[in-house]
Amino acid sequence: MNAPIIGIDLGTTNSEVAVFENGRSRLIRDASGRAIIPSVVGIDDQGRLLVGESAMNQYIGRPEATIRSIKRRMGSTDKISLGGTEYTPQEISAFILRHLKEMAQADLKMAITKAVITVPAYFSDAQRQATREAGEIAGLEVVRMINEPTAAALAYEVGQQGRRHILVFDLGGGTFDVSVVRMEDEIVEVIASTGNNHLGGDDFDQRIGQHLLDYLKEERQFDVEPGTSAHARILRTAESSKRTLSDHPFAKVAEEFLGLKDGVPLHLDREISRDDYEHMIASYVDETLDLVHKALNDAGLNTSDIQEILLVGGSTRTPIIKKRLEDVFGMVPRGEVDPDVCVALGAAIQGAIIGGEKGTAVLVDVTPYTFGTSALGMMNGIWTPFVYVPMIRRNTPIPTSKSEVFFTTYDDQEEVDVRIFQGEHQDASFNIEIGQFMVEGLSRAEEGSPIILKLDLDVSGVLHVTAIEKNTGLSKKITINNALTAREENTLAHARARVDAMFGGALTDDHSDLEAGEDGEDHTEIATAKAVVEKAQGMLEGAADEDREDMINLIEAIHDALKKEDFKEVKSLREQLADILFYMET
Ligand code: AMP
């Protein structure tokens, strides 16, 4: 068997190597199971070369003997001093490449001599040439260098469907690149690319870190000096809180013993909400979107010319980024191929194509459906209680866990009706209800009390749903089996869901500006309609086919009238429904 051509993503912060075998692209791991290798090179105090995690670990203690972000200097004539010797950027990069090559050889148990290496689309000829030289110094023939966005497009196999324009949004730890790629008949072309070499997840960490430092200074009168270990711990905890906030609405920050204040140990114990975090990073997110528009402009295209958005780089797991892109383009960006390693997987696919292999998909376990709940909110300008709130989006890799915060809608609310749906429609009642439960015995707090809903979906399709009253910890949990199988639409359940959702102890996903109409008379009509509709629901099953159809139509019509806040119409429809019930009972 010929040795494969490996694919390498030589990144600013991290690097990865992948190989294509048995019809698919696979990431290679080192002896400790790590696939994401920090792009860091160092010399330890014994003069030994360190690459990856070990070099990273010594950075805090020996920054002068550690080199990070060498990619930023590729193509320059800089000399880098390490352990008393001067190196070119190519040579430092070659240490990383050789490490990746050795990982591949150990994994594949054969000599590897050929590689495809990816470079940013904006790299100049000098930078590309330096990368090629780095490969050669590492003992690798660089059979091709491909642009990172091209590699991402290959990983997603988006070229198979005729001529397409793809936007590749790549937000890593320290860099942001956005490219427009045209794909047609195996020809892949980057037609525009822009970005900011100093914008990424590290900036997000800084913002959270600064928020914590400001809190310590202003509220606890405690100054943390840069360069101290307390400072480093705060930045580290900021990064892990950021990751938590990608999947959950709150992150707890707990760092014990940051120092002594007036002789007393000082602990940091604080909660950060996703809302606050999103405000902290808003200017960065805005900047990425401005650059997206610039790339489109440079390509001479509009948002409507883009058929697909691909997410690359670990920081694209930040939900506000996906949401903003979805708002601008009206489509859900794709992120199912692990954004940290998507480029390496695509590079290995390119290697396989050059080697003449067939079958190029990156296979991932994803959910084929979106799961979510319903909440009170605005839909088409009208308040309704069944706005669909997607929580686990279609194509999310599984297993996965996502939570969201909702708020009670009135004072002293004692219970809440939780409904879980499978589907994509913005009106939850058009989706398929797969679970429902009441959380009773809430603490009768003021309107706007937070309730956290958590969905955990595993690969076998079991969905665990937990609702927790944040202030008291009161929780209730249900398990839904076979969540990943297609469900039959059920008209009765459909009508019932609509009606129940209208009247049940609704939640809202936004408590900032909730002001539903509160006219007393209207409330009486709503309550009366509720009673009649509930009664009708109970009688649906036993009704003759014709009556049932009329009843469902009336229930839906009542719903529509309520939506329009047309209480005269509600009254007339409610009376018609009551008539049917009367004749059924006599
Ligand atoms: P990359 O350079 O592509 O490996 O991206 C690394 C960046 O992604 C770092 O700033 C990480 O903190 C960030 N990152 C990784 N996982 C997440 C996550 N779940 N949510 C937000 N950022 C993340």
Coordinates of C-alpha atoms and ligand atoms in Angstrom, one line a residue:
M1 CA 0.0 0.0 0.0
N2 CA 1.2 3.5 -0.9
A3 CA 1.7 5.8 2.0
P4 CA -1.1 8.4 2.1
I5 CA -0.6 12.1 1.5
I6 CA -1.4 13.6 4.9
G7 CA -3.3 16.9 5.4
I8 CA -1.9 19.6 7.7
D9 CA -3.5 22.7 9.1
L10 CA -0.6 24.7 10.3
G11 CA -2.4 27.3 12.5
T12 CA -1.4 30.4 14.4
T13 CA -2.5 29.0 17.7
N14 CA -3.0 25.3 17.1
S15 CA -2.1 22.8 14.4
E16 CA -3.7 19.4 13.3
V17 CA -2.9 16.6 11.0
A18 CA -5.4 14.3 9.3
V19 CA -5.4 11.3 7.0
F20 CA -7.9 9.9 4.5
E21 CA -8.5 6.2 4.8
N22 CA -11.4 3.8 4.2
G23 CA -13.3 6.4 2.4
R24 CA -13.2 9.1 5.0
S25 CA -11.0 11.7 6.6
R26 CA -9.7 11.1 10.1
L27 CA -7.8 13.2 12.6
I28 CA -4.6 11.8 14.0
R29 CA -3.9 11.8 17.7
D30 CA -0.7 11.7 19.7
A31 CA 0.2 9.1 22.3
S32 CA -1.9 10.9 24.9
G33 CA -4.9 11.1 22.6
R34 CA -4.5 14.8 21.7
A35 CA -5.3 15.9 18.2
I36 CA -5.1 19.7 18.6
I37 CA -1.5 20.5 19.0
P38 CA -0.5 24.0 20.2
S39 CA 1.7 25.7 17.6
V40 CA 4.3 26.4 20.2
V41 CA 8.0 25.5 20.2
G42 CA 10.4 25.8 23.1
I43 CA 13.7 24.6 24.6
D44 CA 13.6 23.3 28.2
D45 CA 16.3 24.0 30.8
Q46 CA 18.2 20.9 29.7
G47 CA 18.4 22.2 26.1
R48 CA 15.8 19.7 24.8
L49 CA 13.3 20.7 22.1
L50 CA 9.7 20.9 23.1
V51 CA 6.8 21.1 20.7
G52 CA 3.0 21.4 21.4
E53 CA 1.5 21.0 24.8
S54 CA 4.9 20.6 26.6
A55 CA 6.2 23.8 25.1
M56 CA 2.9 25.6 26.0
N57 CA 3.2 24.4 29.6
Q58 CA 6.6 25.9 30.0
Y59 CA 5.5 29.2 28.5
I60 CA 4.5 30.8 31.8
G61 CA 7.8 29.9 33.5
R62 CA 10.1 30.4 30.6
P63 CA 8.6 32.8 28.0
E64 CA 12.1 33.7 26.7
A65 CA 12.7 30.1 25.7
T66 CA 9.2 29.6 24.1
I67 CA 8.0 30.7 20.6
R68 CA 4.3 31.2 19.9
S69 CA 2.4 32.4 16.9
I70 CA 5.3 31.9 14.5
K71 CA 2.8 31.8 11.6
R72 CA 2.5 35.6 11.9
R73 CA 6.1 35.9 11.0
M74 CA 6.3 33.5 8.0
G75 CA 7.7 35.2 4.9
S76 CA 9.6 37.7 7.0
T77 CA 13.4 37.8 7.3
D78 CA 13.1 37.8 11.1
K79 CA 15.7 35.8 13.1
I80 CA 14.2 34.1 16.1
S81 CA 16.5 33.3 19.0
L82 CA 15.8 30.1 20.9
G83 CA 18.1 28.4 23.4
G84 CA 21.1 30.5 22.2
T85 CA 20.6 29.7 18.5
E86 CA 19.0 31.9 15.8
Y87 CA 16.3 30.4 13.6
T88 CA 14.3 31.5 10.6
P89 CA 10.5 31.4 10.9
Q90 CA 10.6 28.4 8.4
E91 CA 12.8 26.5 10.8
I92 CA 10.5 27.1 13.8
S93 CA 7.5 26.0 11.7
A94 CA 9.4 23.0 10.6
F95 CA 9.7 21.8 14.2
I96 CA 5.9 21.8 14.4
L97 CA 5.5 20.1 11.1
R98 CA 8.0 17.4 12.0
H99 CA 6.1 16.8 15.2
L100 CA 2.9 16.3 13.2
K101 CA 4.7 14.1 10.7
E102 CA 6.0 11.9 13.5
M103 CA 2.5 11.7 15.0
A104 CA 1.2 10.5 11.6
Q105 CA 4.0 7.9 11.3
A106 CA 3.4 6.5 14.8
D107 CA -0.3 6.3 14.1
L108 CA -0.1 4.8 10.6
K109 CA 3.1 2.7 11.3
M110 CA 4.7 3.7 8.0
A111 CA 7.0 6.4 6.7
I112 CA 5.2 9.5 5.6
T113 CA 6.8 11.8 3.0
K114 CA 4.0 13.8 1.4
A115 CA 1.6 16.4 2.7
V116 CA -1.0 19.0 1.7
I117 CA -0.5 22.1 3.9
T118 CA -3.1 24.8 4.2
V119 CA -2.4 28.5 4.3
P120 CA -4.7 31.5 4.8
A121 CA -6.2 32.8 1.5
Y122 CA -4.5 36.2 2.1
F123 CA -1.0 34.7 2.3
S124 CA 1.4 36.4 -0.1
D125 CA 3.8 34.4 -2.4
A126 CA 6.6 35.0 0.1
Q127 CA 4.5 33.6 2.9
R128 CA 3.5 30.6 0.8
Q129 CA 7.1 30.0 -0.2
A130 CA 8.2 30.1 3.4
T131 CA 5.5 27.5 4.3
R132 CA 6.7 25.2 1.5
E133 CA 10.3 25.5 2.7
A134 CA 9.2 24.7 6.3
G135 CA 7.6 21.5 5.0
E136 CA 10.8 20.5 3.1
I137 CA 13.0 21.2 6.2
A138 CA 10.6 18.9 8.1
G139 CA 11.2 16.1 5.5
L140 CA 7.8 16.6 3.8
E141 CA 7.2 17.1 0.1
V142 CA 4.5 19.6 0.0
V143 CA 2.5 18.2 -2.9
R144 CA 0.0 21.1 -2.8
M145 CA -0.7 24.1 -0.7
I146 CA -4.4 24.9 -0.5
N147 CA -6.3 27.9 1.0
E148 CA -7.9 27.2 4.4
P149 CA -11.4 28.2 3.2
T150 CA -11.0 25.8 0.3
A151 CA -10.1 23.0 2.7
A152 CA -13.2 23.8 4.8
A153 CA -15.4 23.6 1.6
L154 CA -13.9 20.2 0.8
A155 CA -14.6 18.9 4.3
Y156 CA -18.2 19.9 3.8
E157 CA -18.3 18.5 0.3
V158 CA -20.2 21.5 -0.9
G159 CA -18.8 21.3 -4.4
Q160 CA -20.9 18.4 -5.4
Q161 CA -24.1 20.4 -6.1
G162 CA -23.3 22.5 -9.2
R163 CA -22.1 26.1 -9.1
R164 CA -22.2 27.5 -5.6
H165 CA -20.9 30.4 -3.7
I166 CA -19.9 29.7 -0.1
L167 CA -19.0 32.0 2.7
V168 CA -16.3 30.6 5.0
F169 CA -16.3 32.4 8.3
D170 CA -13.2 31.5 10.2
L171 CA -12.8 32.9 13.8
G172 CA -10.0 31.3 15.7
G173 CA -8.2 32.2 18.9
G174 CA -6.2 35.2 17.5
T175 CA -7.3 35.7 13.9
F176 CA -10.4 36.2 11.8
D177 CA -10.7 35.4 8.1
V178 CA -13.8 35.6 5.9
S179 CA -13.7 34.3 2.4
V180 CA -16.1 33.9 -0.5
V181 CA -15.4 30.7 -2.3
R182 CA -16.8 29.7 -5.7
M183 CA -17.1 26.0 -6.4
E184 CA -18.0 24.4 -9.7
D185 CA -17.1 21.0 -11.2
E186 CA -14.3 20.4 -8.8
I187 CA -12.9 23.8 -9.4
V188 CA -12.6 25.7 -6.2
E189 CA -11.7 29.4 -6.3
V190 CA -11.4 31.9 -3.5
I191 CA -12.9 35.0 -5.1
A192 CA -12.6 37.4 -2.1
S193 CA -11.0 37.2 1.3
T194 CA -10.5 39.7 4.1
G195 CA -10.1 39.6 7.9
N196 CA -8.3 40.9 10.9
N197 CA -5.1 39.3 11.9
H198 CA -5.6 40.4 15.5
L199 CA -9.2 39.5 16.3
G200 CA -10.4 36.3 17.9
G201 CA -11.4 34.3 20.9
D202 CA -8.5 35.6 22.9
D203 CA -10.1 39.0 22.8
F204 CA -13.3 37.6 24.1
D205 CA -11.3 36.1 27.0
Q206 CA -9.8 39.5 27.7
R207 CA -13.2 41.1 27.9
I208 CA -14.5 38.6 30.4
G209 CA -11.2 38.9 32.3
Q210 CA -11.5 42.7 32.4
H211 CA -15.0 42.4 33.7
L212 CA -13.8 40.2 36.5
L213 CA -10.9 42.5 37.3
D214 CA -13.2 45.6 37.3
Y215 CA -15.5 43.8 39.7
L216 CA -12.7 42.9 42.1
K217 CA -11.4 46.4 41.9
E218 CA -14.7 48.3 42.2
E219 CA -16.8 46.1 44.4
R220 CA -14.1 44.3 46.5
Q221 CA -11.4 47.0 46.4
F222 CA -8.9 44.4 45.4
D223 CA -6.3 45.1 42.7
V224 CA -4.9 42.3 40.6
E225 CA -1.5 43.1 39.0
P226 CA -0.8 41.9 35.5
G227 CA 1.9 39.2 35.4
T228 CA 0.8 37.7 38.7
S229 CA -0.5 34.2 39.0
A230 CA -3.9 35.6 40.2
H231 CA -4.1 37.5 36.9
A232 CA -3.3 34.4 34.9
R233 CA -5.9 32.4 36.8
I234 CA -8.5 35.0 36.1
L235 CA -7.8 34.9 32.4
R236 CA -7.9 31.1 32.4
T237 CA -11.2 31.0 34.2
A238 CA -12.5 33.7 31.7
E239 CA -11.7 31.3 28.8
S240 CA -13.5 28.4 30.4
S241 CA -16.5 30.6 31.3
K242 CA -16.7 31.7 27.7
R243 CA -16.9 28.0 26.6
T244 CA -19.7 27.3 29.1
L245 CA -21.6 30.3 27.9
S246 CA -21.6 28.8 24.4
D247 CA -24.0 26.1 25.6
H248 CA -25.6 27.5 28.7
P249 CA -27.2 30.8 29.8
F250 CA -25.0 31.3 32.9
A251 CA -21.4 30.5 33.9
K252 CA -20.2 30.3 37.4
V253 CA -16.8 31.8 38.1
A254 CA -15.2 30.5 41.3
E255 CA -11.6 31.1 42.1
E256 CA -10.5 30.5 45.6
F257 CA -7.8 32.4 47.3
L258 CA -6.7 35.0 44.8
G259 CA -4.8 36.8 47.5
L260 CA -5.0 38.4 50.9
K261 CA -7.1 41.5 51.6
D262 CA -6.6 43.0 55.0
G263 CA -5.1 39.6 56.1
V264 CA -8.3 37.8 54.9
P265 CA -8.2 35.3 52.0
L266 CA -10.1 36.7 49.0
H267 CA -12.2 34.4 46.9
L268 CA -13.9 35.2 43.7
D269 CA -17.4 33.8 43.3
R270 CA -19.5 35.3 40.6
E271 CA -21.9 34.5 37.9
I272 CA -21.8 35.8 34.3
S273 CA -24.9 35.7 32.1
R274 CA -24.7 35.1 28.4
D275 CA -26.6 38.4 27.9
D276 CA -23.8 40.3 29.7
Y277 CA -21.1 38.4 27.9
E278 CA -22.7 39.2 24.5
H279 CA -22.7 42.9 25.4
M280 CA -19.0 42.6 26.3
I281 CA -18.0 41.3 22.9
A282 CA -20.6 43.2 20.8
S283 CA -18.0 45.4 19.2
Y284 CA -15.9 42.5 18.1
V285 CA -18.9 40.7 16.7
D286 CA -20.0 43.8 14.8
E287 CA -16.5 44.0 13.3
T288 CA -16.6 40.5 12.0
L289 CA -20.0 41.3 10.3
D290 CA -18.6 44.4 8.7
L291 CA -15.8 42.4 7.3
V292 CA -18.3 39.8 6.0
H293 CA -20.0 42.6 4.0
K294 CA -16.6 43.8 2.8
A295 CA -15.8 40.3 1.5
L296 CA -19.2 40.2 -0.3
N297 CA -18.6 43.6 -1.7
D298 CA -15.1 42.6 -3.0
A299 CA -16.6 39.5 -4.6
G300 CA -19.4 41.7 -6.2
L301 CA -22.1 39.6 -4.5
N302 CA -25.1 40.1 -2.3
T303 CA -26.1 38.0 0.7
S304 CA -28.7 36.3 -1.5
D305 CA -26.0 35.0 -3.8
I306 CA -24.5 32.8 -1.0
Q307 CA -25.8 29.3 -0.9
E308 CA -23.9 28.1 2.2
I309 CA -22.1 29.5 5.2
L310 CA -19.4 27.3 6.8
L311 CA -18.1 27.9 10.3
V312 CA -14.4 27.3 10.9
G313 CA -12.4 28.1 14.1
G314 CA -13.2 27.3 17.7
S315 CA -14.7 30.7 18.4
T316 CA -17.6 30.2 15.9
R317 CA -19.2 28.0 18.6
T318 CA -20.3 31.3 20.2
P319 CA -24.1 31.4 19.7
I320 CA -24.4 35.1 19.0
I321 CA -22.1 34.8 16.0
K322 CA -24.3 32.1 14.5
K323 CA -27.4 34.1 15.3
R324 CA -26.1 37.3 13.7
L325 CA -25.0 35.4 10.5
E326 CA -28.4 33.7 10.4
D327 CA -30.1 37.1 10.7
V328 CA -28.1 38.6 7.9
F329 CA -28.3 35.6 5.5
G330 CA -31.6 34.1 6.4
M331 CA -30.0 30.6 6.7
V332 CA -28.5 28.5 9.4
P333 CA -24.7 28.4 9.1
R334 CA -23.2 25.0 9.0
G335 CA -20.8 24.1 11.9
E336 CA -21.3 20.3 12.2
V337 CA -17.8 19.4 11.1
D338 CA -15.8 20.2 14.2
P339 CA -14.7 23.8 13.5
D340 CA -11.3 23.3 15.2
V341 CA -10.3 20.6 12.9
C342 CA -12.4 21.1 9.7
V343 CA -9.4 22.6 7.8
A344 CA -7.1 19.6 8.5
L345 CA -9.8 17.2 7.5
G346 CA -10.3 19.1 4.3
A347 CA -6.6 19.1 3.6
A348 CA -6.5 15.3 4.0
I349 CA -9.4 15.1 1.5
Q350 CA -7.3 17.1 -1.0
G351 CA -4.4 14.7 -0.4
A352 CA -6.7 11.8 -1.2
I353 CA -8.0 13.5 -4.4
I354 CA -4.4 14.0 -5.5
G355 CA -3.6 10.4 -4.7
G356 CA -6.6 9.3 -6.8
E357 CA -8.9 8.1 -4.1
K358 CA -12.7 8.2 -4.2
G359 CA -15.3 9.0 -1.6
T360 CA -14.6 12.2 0.3
A361 CA -17.1 12.8 3.0
V362 CA -16.3 13.8 6.5
L363 CA -18.8 11.7 8.5
V364 CA -20.2 13.1 11.8
D365 CA -23.1 12.0 14.0
V366 CA -25.6 14.9 13.9
T367 CA -29.2 15.4 14.8
P368 CA -31.4 15.5 11.7
Y369 CA -34.0 17.6 13.6
T370 CA -34.1 20.7 15.6
F371 CA -35.4 20.4 19.2
G372 CA -36.8 23.3 21.1
T373 CA -39.6 24.6 23.3
S374 CA -42.3 27.3 23.0
A375 CA -42.4 30.6 24.8
L376 CA -44.4 33.8 24.9
G377 CA -42.9 36.2 22.4
M378 CA -43.5 38.3 19.3
M379 CA -44.3 36.6 16.0
N380 CA -45.1 38.7 13.0
G381 CA -45.6 41.7 15.3
I382 CA -48.1 39.9 17.5
W383 CA -47.7 38.5 21.1
T384 CA -48.2 34.8 21.1
P385 CA -47.3 32.1 23.6
F386 CA -46.0 29.6 21.2
V387 CA -43.0 31.2 19.5
Y388 CA -40.6 28.3 18.8
V389 CA -37.3 28.6 20.6
P390 CA -34.9 26.2 18.9
M391 CA -32.3 24.9 21.4
I392 CA -30.5 22.0 19.7
R393 CA -30.3 22.9 16.0
R394 CA -30.5 20.5 13.1
N395 CA -27.0 19.2 12.2
T396 CA -25.5 19.8 15.7
P397 CA -23.0 17.0 16.4
I398 CA -24.3 14.6 19.1
P399 CA -24.1 14.0 22.0
T400 CA -24.8 17.5 23.0
S401 CA -26.1 19.5 25.9
K402 CA -27.8 23.0 25.6
S403 CA -29.6 25.1 28.0
E404 CA -31.5 28.4 27.8
V405 CA -33.0 30.8 30.3
F406 CA -36.7 31.7 30.2
F407 CA -38.7 34.0 32.5
T408 CA -42.0 33.7 34.2
T409 CA -44.7 35.9 32.7
Y410 CA -46.6 37.1 35.8
D411 CA -46.2 37.7 39.5
D412 CA -46.7 34.7 41.8
Q413 CA -46.6 32.3 38.9
E414 CA -46.7 28.8 40.6
E415 CA -46.4 26.5 37.7
V416 CA -45.1 26.4 34.2
D417 CA -46.0 24.1 31.4
V418 CA -42.9 22.9 29.5
R419 CA -43.4 21.6 26.0
I420 CA -40.7 20.1 23.8
F421 CA -41.0 20.0 20.0
Q422 CA -39.2 18.5 17.1
G423 CA -39.2 20.6 14.0
E424 CA -38.2 23.8 12.3
H425 CA -41.3 26.0 12.1
Q426 CA -41.2 29.3 13.9
D427 CA -44.7 28.7 15.3
A428 CA -44.0 25.8 17.7
S429 CA -47.5 24.4 17.3
F430 CA -46.7 23.5 13.7
N431 CA -43.8 21.4 15.0
I432 CA -44.3 17.9 16.5
E433 CA -44.7 17.9 20.3
I434 CA -42.6 15.1 21.7
G435 CA -42.8 15.8 25.4
Q436 CA -44.7 17.9 27.9
F437 CA -44.6 18.3 31.7
M438 CA -45.6 20.8 34.4
V439 CA -43.2 22.2 36.9
E440 CA -45.3 22.9 39.9
G441 CA -44.6 24.6 43.2
L442 CA -42.6 27.5 41.9
S443 CA -41.6 30.1 44.6
R444 CA -44.3 32.6 43.6
A445 CA -41.7 35.2 42.7
E446 CA -42.2 38.4 40.8
E447 CA -42.7 38.2 37.0
G448 CA -39.4 37.6 35.2
S449 CA -38.1 34.9 37.5
P450 CA -35.6 32.8 35.6
I451 CA -36.3 29.2 34.7
I452 CA -33.5 27.3 33.0
L453 CA -34.4 24.6 30.5
K454 CA -31.7 22.1 29.7
L455 CA -31.8 19.5 26.8
D456 CA -29.3 16.7 26.7
L457 CA -29.3 14.6 23.6
D458 CA -27.3 11.4 23.2
V459 CA -26.3 9.4 20.2
S460 CA -28.9 6.8 20.7
G461 CA -31.7 9.5 20.5
V462 CA -32.5 9.7 24.2
L463 CA -33.4 13.3 25.1
H464 CA -33.3 14.3 28.8
V465 CA -35.2 17.5 29.5
T466 CA -34.7 19.4 32.8
A467 CA -36.3 22.5 34.0
I468 CA -34.8 24.3 37.0
E469 CA -36.1 27.3 38.9
K470 CA -32.9 29.3 39.2
N471 CA -33.6 31.0 42.5
T472 CA -34.6 27.9 44.4
G473 CA -33.0 25.0 42.5
L474 CA -36.5 23.4 42.2
S475 CA -36.2 21.1 39.2
K476 CA -38.2 18.6 37.2
K477 CA -36.9 16.2 34.6
I478 CA -38.3 13.9 31.9
T479 CA -36.7 11.5 29.4
I480 CA -37.9 11.3 25.9
N481 CA -36.9 8.1 24.0
N482 CA -36.4 7.9 20.3
A483 CA -36.2 11.6 19.9
L484 CA -34.2 11.2 16.6
T485 CA -36.9 9.2 14.8
A486 CA -39.3 11.0 12.6
R487 CA -42.7 11.5 14.3
E488 CA -46.1 11.4 12.6
E489 CA -47.9 14.7 12.6
N490 CA -51.0 14.4 14.8
T491 CA -53.8 16.8 14.2
L492 CA -55.3 16.4 17.6
A493 CA -52.1 16.9 19.4
H494 CA -51.5 19.8 17.1
A495 CA -54.7 21.5 18.0
R496 CA -54.2 20.7 21.7
A497 CA -50.7 22.1 21.7
R498 CA -51.9 25.3 20.1
V499 CA -54.6 25.7 22.6
D500 CA -52.7 24.6 25.7
A501 CA -49.8 26.8 24.8
M502 CA -52.2 29.8 24.5
F503 CA -53.5 29.4 28.0
G504 CA -50.9 27.4 30.0
G505 CA -48.5 29.1 32.5
A506 CA -46.4 30.4 29.6
L507 CA -42.8 31.5 29.8
T508 CA -41.1 34.2 27.8
D509 CA -37.6 34.1 26.5
D510 CA -37.3 37.8 27.0
H511 CA -38.4 39.6 30.2
S512 CA -37.1 43.0 29.3
D513 CA -40.1 44.4 27.5
L514 CA -43.1 42.2 28.2
E515 CA -46.2 44.2 28.1
A516 CA -49.2 42.2 26.9
G517 CA -52.6 44.0 26.7
E518 CA -54.2 43.8 30.1
D519 CA -57.7 45.0 29.7
G520 CA -60.0 43.4 32.4
E521 CA -62.8 42.6 30.0
D522 CA -60.5 41.0 27.5
H523 CA -59.1 38.9 30.3
T524 CA -62.6 37.6 31.2
E525 CA -63.2 36.7 27.6
I526 CA -59.8 34.9 27.4
A527 CA -60.6 33.0 30.5
T528 CA -64.1 32.0 29.3
A529 CA -62.7 31.0 25.9
K530 CA -60.1 29.0 27.8
A531 CA -62.7 27.1 29.7
V532 CA -64.7 26.3 26.6
V533 CA -61.7 25.3 24.6
E534 CA -60.4 23.0 27.4
K535 CA -63.8 21.3 27.6
A536 CA -63.8 20.9 23.8
Q537 CA -60.4 19.3 24.0
G538 CA -61.5 16.8 26.4
M539 CA -64.4 15.9 24.1
L540 CA -62.4 15.8 20.9
E541 CA -61.6 12.1 21.0
G542 CA -65.2 11.0 21.5
A543 CA -66.6 13.4 18.9
A544 CA -68.1 12.3 15.5
D545 CA -65.7 13.0 12.6
E546 CA -67.7 15.9 11.4
D547 CA -68.0 17.6 14.8
R548 CA -64.3 17.0 15.5
E549 CA -63.4 18.8 12.3
D550 CA -65.6 21.7 13.2
M551 CA -64.2 21.8 16.7
I552 CA -60.6 21.9 15.5
N553 CA -61.4 24.6 13.0
L554 CA -63.1 26.7 15.7
I555 CA -60.2 26.1 18.2
E556 CA -57.8 27.3 15.5
A557 CA -60.0 30.2 14.6
I558 CA -60.2 31.3 18.3
H559 CA -56.4 31.1 18.4
D560 CA -56.2 33.4 15.3
A561 CA -58.7 35.8 16.7
L562 CA -56.7 35.9 20.0
K563 CA -53.6 36.6 18.0
K564 CA -55.2 39.5 16.4
E565 CA -56.6 40.5 19.8
D566 CA -60.0 40.6 18.2
F567 CA -62.1 39.8 21.3
K568 CA -65.4 40.3 19.6
E569 CA -64.5 37.5 17.2
V570 CA -63.2 35.4 20.0
K571 CA -66.6 35.7 21.7
S572 CA -68.5 34.8 18.6
L573 CA -66.3 31.8 17.9
R574 CA -66.4 30.7 21.5
E575 CA -70.2 30.7 21.4
Q576 CA -70.2 28.6 18.3
L577 CA -67.9 26.1 20.0
A578 CA -70.0 26.0 23.1
D579 CA -73.1 25.3 21.0
I580 CA -71.4 22.2 19.5
L581 CA -70.5 21.0 23.0
F582 CA -74.0 21.6 24.2
Y583 CA -75.5 19.5 21.4
M584 CA -73.0 16.8 22.0
E585 CA -73.9 16.6 25.6
T586 CA -77.7 16.5 25.1
Ligands
AMP1 P1 -8.8 27.7 16.9 O1 -7.7 28.7 16.8 O2 -9.6 27.5 15.7 O3 -8.3 26.4 17.5 O4 -9.8 28.4 18.0 C1 -9.5 28.5 19.3 C2 -10.4 29.5 19.9 O5 -11.7 28.9 20.0 C3 -10.0 29.8 21.4 O6 -10.1 31.2 21.6 C4 -11.0 29.0 22.2 O7 -11.1 29.7 23.5 C5 -12.2 29.1 21.3 N1 -13.2 28.1 21.7 C6 -13.0 26.8 21.7 N2 -14.2 26.2 22.1 C7 -15.1 27.2 22.3 C8 -16.5 27.3 22.7 N3 -17.1 26.1 23.0 N4 -17.1 28.5 22.7 C9 -16.4 29.6 22.4 N5 -15.1 29.6 22.1 C10 -14.5 28.4 22.0

